[in-house]
Short mmCIF file of C-alpha atoms in Angstrom, two decimals:
data_model
loop_
_atom_site.label_atom_id
_atom_site.label_comp_id
_atom_site.label_asym_id
_atom_site.label_seq_id
_atom_site.Cartn_x
_atom_site.Cartn_y
_atom_site.Cartn_z
CA MET A 146 7.57 12.10 13.02
CA ALA A 147 3.74 12.74 13.73
CA VAL A 148 2.51 10.01 11.36
CA GLY A 149 2.72 7.40 14.09
CA VAL A 150 0.55 9.09 16.36
CA ALA A 151 -1.83 10.41 13.66
CA VAL A 152 -2.43 6.68 12.82
CA GLY A 153 -3.30 5.75 16.35
CA VAL A 154 -6.02 8.86 16.42
CA ILE A 155 -7.47 8.04 13.05
CA VAL A 156 -7.67 4.23 13.09
CA VAL A 157 -8.88 4.18 16.82
CA ALA A 158 -11.27 7.17 16.70
CA ALA A 159 -12.38 7.18 13.05
CA ALA A 160 -12.13 3.97 11.70
CA GLY A 161 -12.71 3.65 7.92
CA VAL A 162 -13.88 7.26 7.94
CA TYR A 163 -10.63 8.44 6.22
CA LEU A 164 -9.51 5.20 4.48
CA ALA A 165 -9.80 5.76 0.32
CA GLY A 166 -10.55 2.81 -2.11
CA ALA A 167 -13.87 1.40 -1.37
CA ALA A 168 -16.65 1.78 -3.98
CA ALA A 169 -17.20 -0.90 -6.67
CA GLU A 170 -17.08 -4.40 -6.45
CA PRO A 171 -14.34 -6.00 -8.42
CA GLU A 172 -15.24 -8.86 -11.18
CA PRO A 173 -14.11 -12.16 -9.50
CA SER A 174 -11.70 -14.50 -11.39
CA SER A 175 -12.36 -18.00 -11.12
CA ALA A 176 -11.55 -19.64 -7.87
CA GLY A 177 -8.91 -22.19 -7.39
CA ASN A 178 -5.63 -23.11 -5.46
CA ALA A 179 -3.40 -20.45 -4.55
CA LEU A 180 -0.62 -22.09 -6.45
CA GLU A 181 -2.35 -22.31 -9.83
CA TYR A 182 -2.35 -20.13 -12.77
CA ALA A 183 -5.37 -18.28 -14.28
CA SER A 184 -6.56 -17.15 -17.81
CA PRO A 185 -5.52 -13.60 -18.70
CA SER A 186 -8.00 -11.02 -19.87
CA ALA A 187 -7.63 -7.28 -21.10
CA GLY A 188 -8.12 -3.73 -20.25
CA GLN A 189 -6.07 -1.20 -18.04
CA THR A 190 -7.01 1.79 -15.90
CA GLU A 191 -5.10 3.75 -13.21
CA SER A 192 -7.85 3.40 -10.57
CA PHE A 193 -8.87 0.99 -7.88
CA SER A 194 -12.01 1.04 -5.96
CA ALA A 195 -13.66 -2.27 -4.33
CA SER A 196 -15.94 -2.94 -1.65
CA PRO A 197 -15.52 -6.13 0.30
CA PRO A 198 -16.81 -9.36 -1.70
CA GLY A 199 -18.07 -12.58 0.03
CA SER A 200 -15.65 -14.92 1.98
CA GLY A 201 -14.05 -17.96 1.52
CA SER A 202 -11.01 -19.80 2.23
CA ALA A 203 -7.73 -18.28 2.89
CA GLU A 204 -4.62 -20.80 2.83
CA PRO A 205 -2.61 -22.01 -0.06
CA SER A 206 -1.20 -25.66 0.02
CA ALA A 207 2.15 -26.23 -0.02
CA THR A 208 4.27 -29.54 0.92
CA ALA A 209 8.11 -29.23 -0.28
CA THR A 210 10.84 -28.99 1.96
CA PRO A 211 11.51 -25.26 2.69
CA SER A 212 14.80 -23.49 1.73
CA ALA A 213 17.44 -22.96 4.46
CA SER A 214 18.52 -19.47 3.00
CA ALA A 215 16.24 -16.44 1.93
CA ALA A 216 13.23 -17.68 0.00
CA PRO A 217 13.35 -16.46 -3.68
CA SER A 218 11.43 -13.53 -4.98
CA ALA A 219 7.84 -14.59 -6.13
CA ALA A 220 8.66 -12.44 -9.16
CA ALA A 221 11.66 -14.12 -10.18
CA THR A 222 11.15 -13.68 -13.99
CA PRO A 223 7.49 -12.29 -14.28
CA LYS A 224 6.25 -12.18 -18.10
CA VAL A 225 3.56 -9.68 -19.19
CA SER A 226 1.03 -11.10 -21.61
CA ALA A 227 -0.86 -9.46 -24.26
CA GLY A 228 -3.77 -8.90 -21.77
CA GLY A 229 -1.40 -7.32 -18.80
CA TRP A 230 -1.69 -10.05 -16.61
CA ILE A 231 1.60 -11.00 -14.89
CA PRO A 232 1.52 -14.55 -13.37
CA VAL A 233 3.42 -15.31 -10.12
CA ASP A 234 6.70 -17.39 -10.43
CA HIS A 235 5.05 -20.64 -9.01
CA ALA A 236 8.10 -22.34 -7.66
CA ALA A 237 9.47 -18.98 -6.05
CA TRP A 238 6.21 -18.51 -4.31
CA LYS A 239 6.08 -22.25 -3.41
CA ALA A 240 9.43 -21.86 -1.73
CA GLN A 241 8.41 -18.61 0.18
CA VAL A 242 5.42 -20.32 1.54
CA ASP A 243 7.32 -23.59 2.59
CA ALA A 244 9.54 -21.36 4.31
CA TYR A 245 7.08 -19.46 5.96
CA LYS A 246 5.09 -22.37 7.27
CA ALA A 247 8.57 -23.74 8.70
CA LEU A 248 9.36 -20.64 10.50
CA ALA A 249 9.35 -20.55 14.31
CA ILE A 250 7.72 -17.72 15.93
CA ASP A 251 9.90 -15.72 18.23
CA PRO A 252 9.37 -15.34 21.80
CA VAL A 253 7.08 -12.48 22.58
CA PRO A 254 8.63 -9.88 25.11
CA ALA A 255 6.49 -8.58 27.75
CA GLY A 256 4.73 -5.60 27.13
CA VAL A 257 4.20 -6.17 23.26
CA GLY A 258 0.71 -4.79 21.99
CA ASN A 259 -2.01 -7.04 20.45
CA LEU A 260 -2.52 -4.77 17.27
CA PRO A 261 -1.57 -7.02 14.11
CA GLU A 262 0.90 -5.04 12.41
CA PHE A 263 4.51 -4.14 11.24
CA ARG A 264 5.48 -1.17 9.12
CA ALA A 265 8.09 0.87 7.17
CA ASP A 266 8.71 4.45 7.84
CA CYS A 267 9.67 6.25 4.39
CA GLN A 268 10.93 9.62 3.43
CA TYR A 269 10.36 11.40 -0.18
CA SER A 270 12.75 10.15 -2.58
CA HIS A 271 12.33 11.77 -5.82
CA SER A 272 9.47 13.03 -8.26
CA LEU A 273 8.77 11.95 -12.03
CA PRO A 274 5.92 11.92 -14.13
CA ASP A 275 6.06 8.24 -14.61
CA ASP A 276 4.30 5.16 -13.43
CA PRO A 277 5.77 1.66 -13.87
CA ILE A 278 2.64 0.17 -13.04
CA VAL A 279 0.14 2.05 -15.21
CA ALA A 280 2.42 3.22 -18.22
CA PRO A 281 5.77 0.46 -17.85
CA GLY A 282 8.34 1.41 -20.03
CA LEU A 283 6.97 4.93 -21.09
CA PRO A 284 8.73 7.73 -19.34
CA GLY A 285 6.76 11.10 -18.87
CA ALA A 286 3.61 9.42 -19.70
CA SER A 287 1.84 9.95 -16.30
CA HIS A 288 1.20 13.04 -14.31
CA MET A 289 3.84 13.70 -11.74
CA HIS A 290 3.94 11.26 -8.73
CA SER A 291 6.11 11.81 -5.57
CA PHE A 292 8.16 8.50 -4.90
CA VAL A 293 9.52 7.11 -1.72
CA GLY A 294 11.15 3.86 -0.87
CA ASN A 295 13.31 2.51 -3.57
CA LYS A 296 15.51 5.27 -5.07
CA ALA A 297 15.71 4.01 -8.38
CA ALA A 298 12.22 3.70 -9.49
CA ASP A 299 11.16 5.14 -12.54
CA ALA A 300 9.00 4.06 -15.78
CA HIS A 301 10.99 1.46 -16.44
CA THR A 302 11.26 -0.26 -13.20
CA VAL A 303 10.63 -3.94 -13.18
CA ALA A 304 10.55 -6.55 -10.12
CA GLU A 305 14.28 -7.74 -10.90
CA ASP A 306 15.12 -3.74 -10.64
CA LEU A 307 13.94 -3.84 -7.04
CA THR A 308 16.04 -6.65 -6.18
CA LYS A 309 19.37 -5.10 -7.89
CA PHE A 310 19.08 -1.45 -6.97
CA THR A 311 18.09 -1.64 -3.14
CA ALA A 312 18.89 1.77 -2.22
CA THR A 313 16.04 2.83 -0.14
CA THR A 314 14.44 5.88 1.82
CA CYS A 315 12.87 3.19 4.01
CA LYS A 316 13.59 1.66 7.19
CA PRO A 317 13.80 -1.21 7.54
CA VAL A 318 16.12 -1.34 4.73
CA GLN A 319 14.93 -4.82 3.80
CA ASP A 320 12.25 -3.14 2.39
CA HIS A 321 12.96 -2.41 -1.26
CA SER A 322 9.57 -1.63 -2.19
CA ALA A 323 8.75 1.35 -4.26
CA TYR A 324 5.55 3.41 -3.15
CA TRP A 325 4.12 6.50 -4.80
CA VAL A 326 1.37 9.19 -4.93
CA PRO A 327 0.44 11.99 -7.30
CA THR A 328 2.35 15.16 -6.24
CA LEU A 329 0.56 17.80 -4.06
CA TYR A 330 0.92 21.48 -5.19
CA ASP A 331 0.27 25.00 -3.39
CA ASN A 332 -2.47 26.24 -5.30
CA ALA A 333 -1.24 29.98 -4.67
CA THR A 334 2.48 29.29 -5.74
CA GLY A 335 2.42 26.50 -8.02
CA ARG A 336 5.25 24.81 -5.93
CA PRO A 337 5.02 20.92 -5.00
CA VAL A 338 4.26 20.20 -1.49
CA GLU A 339 6.24 16.83 -0.59
CA THR A 340 5.57 14.56 2.24
CA THR A 341 7.46 15.02 5.33
CA GLY A 342 6.56 11.36 6.71
CA PHE A 343 5.37 8.28 5.00
CA ARG A 344 4.62 5.32 6.84
CA VAL A 345 3.44 2.11 5.29
CA TYR A 346 1.62 -0.14 7.53
CA TYR A 347 1.23 -4.00 6.78
CA ARG A 348 -1.47 -5.09 8.96
CA SER A 349 -4.51 -7.24 9.47
CA PHE A 350 -8.29 -5.63 9.79
CA MET A 351 -9.90 -8.98 10.51
CA ASN A 352 -10.78 -10.39 13.48
CA ASN A 353 -8.49 -13.33 13.56
CA SER A 354 -5.41 -14.36 11.31
CA THR A 355 -6.32 -18.02 10.06
CA GLY A 356 -4.73 -18.70 6.96
CA GLN A 357 -2.51 -15.49 7.17
CA MET A 358 0.35 -15.63 4.64
CA PRO A 359 3.17 -13.24 3.71
CA MET A 360 3.07 -10.64 0.57
CA PRO A 361 4.26 -12.10 -2.60
CA ASN A 362 7.31 -10.18 -3.87
CA GLY A 363 6.63 -8.38 -7.15
CA LEU A 364 2.93 -7.83 -6.28
CA ARG A 365 1.62 -4.56 -7.77
CA MET A 366 -1.37 -2.65 -6.47
CA ILE A 367 -3.38 0.52 -6.77
CA ALA A 368 -5.72 2.28 -4.22
CA GLY A 369 -7.79 5.29 -4.96
CA ASP A 370 -8.99 6.59 -8.25
CA ALA A 371 -7.02 9.02 -10.50
CA LYS A 372 -9.99 10.01 -12.52
CA LYS A 373 -12.29 10.80 -9.62
CA LYS A 374 -13.25 14.44 -9.39
CA GLN A 375 -16.07 15.01 -6.60
CA PRO A 376 -16.40 17.46 -3.94
CA THR A 377 -14.57 16.68 -0.62
CA PRO A 378 -16.07 19.33 1.77
CA ARG A 379 -15.91 19.09 5.60
CA GLY A 380 -16.56 15.58 6.63
CA ALA A 381 -16.27 14.19 3.32
CA THR A 382 -15.06 10.28 3.04
CA GLY A 383 -11.46 10.06 1.63
CA GLN A 384 -10.36 13.79 2.20
CA PHE A 385 -7.24 15.06 3.44
CA TYR A 386 -7.43 15.74 7.29
CA CYS A 387 -5.42 17.32 10.20
CA ALA A 388 -3.40 15.62 12.64
CA PHE A 389 -0.67 16.00 15.35
CA TYR A 390 0.53 14.69 18.63
CA GLY A 391 -2.73 15.28 20.84
CA PRO A 392 -6.24 15.69 19.99
CA GLY A 393 -7.56 17.96 17.32
CA ASP A 394 -10.23 18.81 14.66
CA LEU A 395 -9.57 16.17 12.03
CA ASP A 396 -11.56 18.34 9.61
CA GLY A 397 -9.55 21.43 10.61
CA VAL A 398 -10.33 24.86 11.98
CA ALA A 399 -11.31 26.20 8.51
CA ARG A 400 -11.60 25.38 4.97
CA SER A 401 -10.18 26.49 1.55
CA ALA A 402 -12.01 28.99 -0.47
CA ASN A 403 -13.43 26.06 -2.43
CA GLY A 404 -14.18 24.12 0.55
CA ASN A 405 -12.11 21.00 -0.36
CA TRP A 406 -9.13 21.30 1.50
CA PRO A 407 -8.80 21.61 5.32
CA ILE A 408 -6.76 24.52 7.20
CA CYS A 409 -5.08 23.22 10.20
CA GLY A 410 -4.90 24.79 13.46
CA GLY A 411 -2.16 24.55 16.38
CA ASN A 412 0.65 22.06 15.46
CA ALA A 413 -1.58 20.00 13.16
CA THR A 414 -0.41 19.53 9.47
CA LEU A 415 -2.14 17.76 6.48
CA HIS A 416 -2.48 13.96 6.37
CA PHE A 417 -3.88 11.38 4.19
CA MET A 418 -4.88 7.73 4.59
CA MET A 419 -5.33 4.98 2.14
CA GLN A 420 -5.93 1.30 2.43
CA PHE A 421 -4.98 -1.48 -0.13
CA PRO A 422 -6.95 -4.78 -0.48
CA ASP A 423 -5.99 -7.67 1.87
CA CYS A 424 -6.71 -10.69 -0.36
CA TRP A 425 -4.95 -12.13 -3.28
CA ASP A 426 -5.78 -14.59 -5.89
CA GLY A 427 -2.48 -16.50 -5.64
CA LYS A 428 -1.99 -16.51 -9.43
CA HIS A 429 -1.04 -13.05 -10.66
CA LEU A 430 1.26 -10.25 -9.45
CA ASP A 431 -0.57 -7.68 -11.66
CA SER A 432 -3.75 -7.76 -13.82
CA PRO A 433 -4.67 -5.31 -16.66
CA ASN A 434 -6.58 -2.75 -14.61
CA HIS A 435 -4.31 -3.40 -11.43
CA LYS A 436 -7.31 -4.65 -9.52
CA ASP A 437 -8.85 -7.97 -10.60
CA HIS A 438 -5.77 -9.94 -8.79
CA VAL A 439 -6.84 -8.65 -5.24
CA ALA A 440 -9.76 -7.91 -3.49
CA PHE A 441 -10.96 -6.64 0.19
CA GLY A 442 -11.80 -9.62 2.58
CA ALA A 443 -15.27 -9.65 4.09
CA GLY A 444 -15.65 -10.44 7.87
CA ASN A 445 -12.73 -12.73 8.76
CA ALA A 446 -11.96 -14.42 5.44
CA CYS A 447 -11.12 -13.93 1.79
CA PRO A 448 -13.64 -14.62 -1.17
CA PRO A 449 -13.12 -17.82 -2.96
CA SER A 450 -11.93 -15.87 -5.97
CA HIS A 451 -8.87 -14.31 -3.88
CA PRO A 452 -8.23 -17.04 -1.42
CA VAL A 453 -4.97 -15.74 -0.08
CA LYS A 454 -5.10 -13.76 2.94
CA ILE A 455 -2.09 -11.24 2.87
CA PRO A 456 -1.05 -8.09 4.72
CA ALA A 457 -3.35 -5.20 4.13
CA ILE A 458 -0.99 -2.43 3.29
CA THR A 459 -2.05 1.27 4.57
CA PHE A 460 -0.40 4.67 3.74
CA ASP A 461 -0.30 7.21 6.33
CA ILE A 462 0.93 10.28 4.62
CA GLN A 463 2.07 13.31 6.54
CA TYR A 464 2.82 16.69 4.54
CA GLY A 465 4.61 19.84 5.86
CA ALA A 466 1.50 22.10 5.36
CA LYS A 467 -1.06 23.54 7.47
CA GLY A 468 -3.53 24.52 4.46
CA THR A 469 -4.26 27.63 3.03
CA PRO A 470 -7.49 29.59 1.70
CA GLU A 471 -6.38 29.01 -1.79
CA GLY A 472 -5.91 25.48 -1.31
CA TYR A 473 -4.10 22.93 -3.25
CA TYR A 474 -4.28 20.86 -6.39
CA LEU A 475 -3.15 17.14 -7.29
CA SER A 476 -1.13 16.48 -10.24
CA SER A 477 -3.89 14.10 -11.13
CA ASP A 478 -6.46 17.02 -10.83
CA LYS A 479 -4.71 20.18 -11.71
CA GLN A 480 -7.93 22.24 -11.89
CA GLY A 481 -7.66 21.58 -8.16
CA LYS A 482 -11.67 21.06 -7.61
CA SER A 483 -11.11 18.53 -4.99
CA ALA A 484 -8.75 15.66 -3.30
CA SER A 485 -10.86 12.96 -4.58
CA SER A 486 -8.39 11.92 -7.22
CA MET A 487 -5.80 11.16 -4.54
CA HIS A 488 -4.49 7.49 -4.97
CA GLY A 489 -1.36 5.43 -4.30
CA ASP A 490 0.64 2.62 -5.79
CA ALA A 491 2.88 -0.20 -4.16
CA PHE A 492 5.18 -2.14 -6.04
CA VAL A 493 6.01 -4.69 -3.38
CA MET A 494 9.75 -5.96 -2.85
CA TRP A 495 11.13 -7.14 0.46
CA ASP A 496 13.75 -9.46 1.69
CA ALA A 497 11.76 -12.52 1.38
CA ASP A 498 13.10 -13.70 5.38
CA THR A 499 12.30 -10.52 6.77
CA MET A 500 8.73 -10.31 5.12
CA ASN A 501 8.04 -14.10 6.34
CA LYS A 502 9.42 -13.24 9.99
CA ARG A 503 7.24 -10.00 10.18
CA THR A 504 4.32 -11.75 8.86
CA LYS A 505 4.40 -14.75 11.09
CA ASN A 506 5.63 -12.82 14.41
CA CYS A 507 3.32 -9.69 14.09
CA ILE A 508 0.24 -10.54 12.07
CA LEU A 509 -0.04 -14.39 12.27
CA GLN A 510 -0.05 -14.23 16.03
CA ARG A 511 -1.24 -10.65 16.38
CA ARG A 512 1.33 -8.66 17.85
CA THR A 513 2.31 -5.18 17.41
CA CYS A 514 5.49 -4.61 15.67
CA ASP A 515 7.55 -1.68 14.49
CA ASN A 516 9.95 -1.11 11.80
CA TYR A 517 12.29 -3.79 13.51
CA GLY A 518 10.29 -6.34 15.15
CA TYR A 519 8.10 -6.57 18.37
CA GLN A 520 7.41 -2.93 19.65
CA ARG A 521 7.55 -2.36 23.30
#
């Protein structure tokens, strides 16, 4: 699958150029210990755009004896308040933190790289006009989304469902998460163009991993802005790009008639990459606008309002299409004026032991891992 090589080309050669979701600073919530609650507020939107706020501490405190078995989900029995805040289950999160801190780091084989990351490689699963984060319990209320990962995801999906119905299109199978993006359509035929590769990286973009914590189960996040309608001409930030095994023109050999979509040459096909926040408030699994509970770190630390340093999810998406003069449109922008409404959703649910081990082996000690552990 070309996705893995594409990431190496884009991140190293053009870091930050094609990463979506960094525009306006979120309103910070009150600072505090990562195992405390915060007061809810109201509001909701299908969008996420945040620029890195200030720095701060990164690690929650925990002292209880760790569980000998898999740490329970941090979303054991989430309750949605009237304002849309979903509090983390403190006992479950504390148990996961304790187990993580007690976990020994596995010996590193020779030849392992020093990129702090692990990943899940996923395939297309199904399409539905549903969004269990933005429009929970309302089937058909959203534009069409293409889902990868958990095969049971729909409008009614809650955290417990991801632990009960674990059939997945991802490897490793210990990743029970659901991921989705707006469906891409061929402008000439109106037919959907589904993903042919969908790699989900969990990584660190900071220069050190001090205070690094695992991802809490049940966390919901959105990257990108479904309402954004700005042109994406050649060289634009946040556009679809061309990639394949080997060097190539990321902007394509030509453009669509409206200038918003690249036409790929050679063996290249369309790709898109988007980055999610890497700091969490330690209190909520979701917020009314799906952004206030997370934030982007600055430098090597998280802001005081979001003190928990979590793995940064990055979607690297491959499409089996080369581009056409007629171009494409997204279900979030049926007029096809641009690709700027591209966005992604992550509803995180991993086997807790696997999440803990990957985070500690791969991100905390800054070693390169693939789907199953150390990459050699």
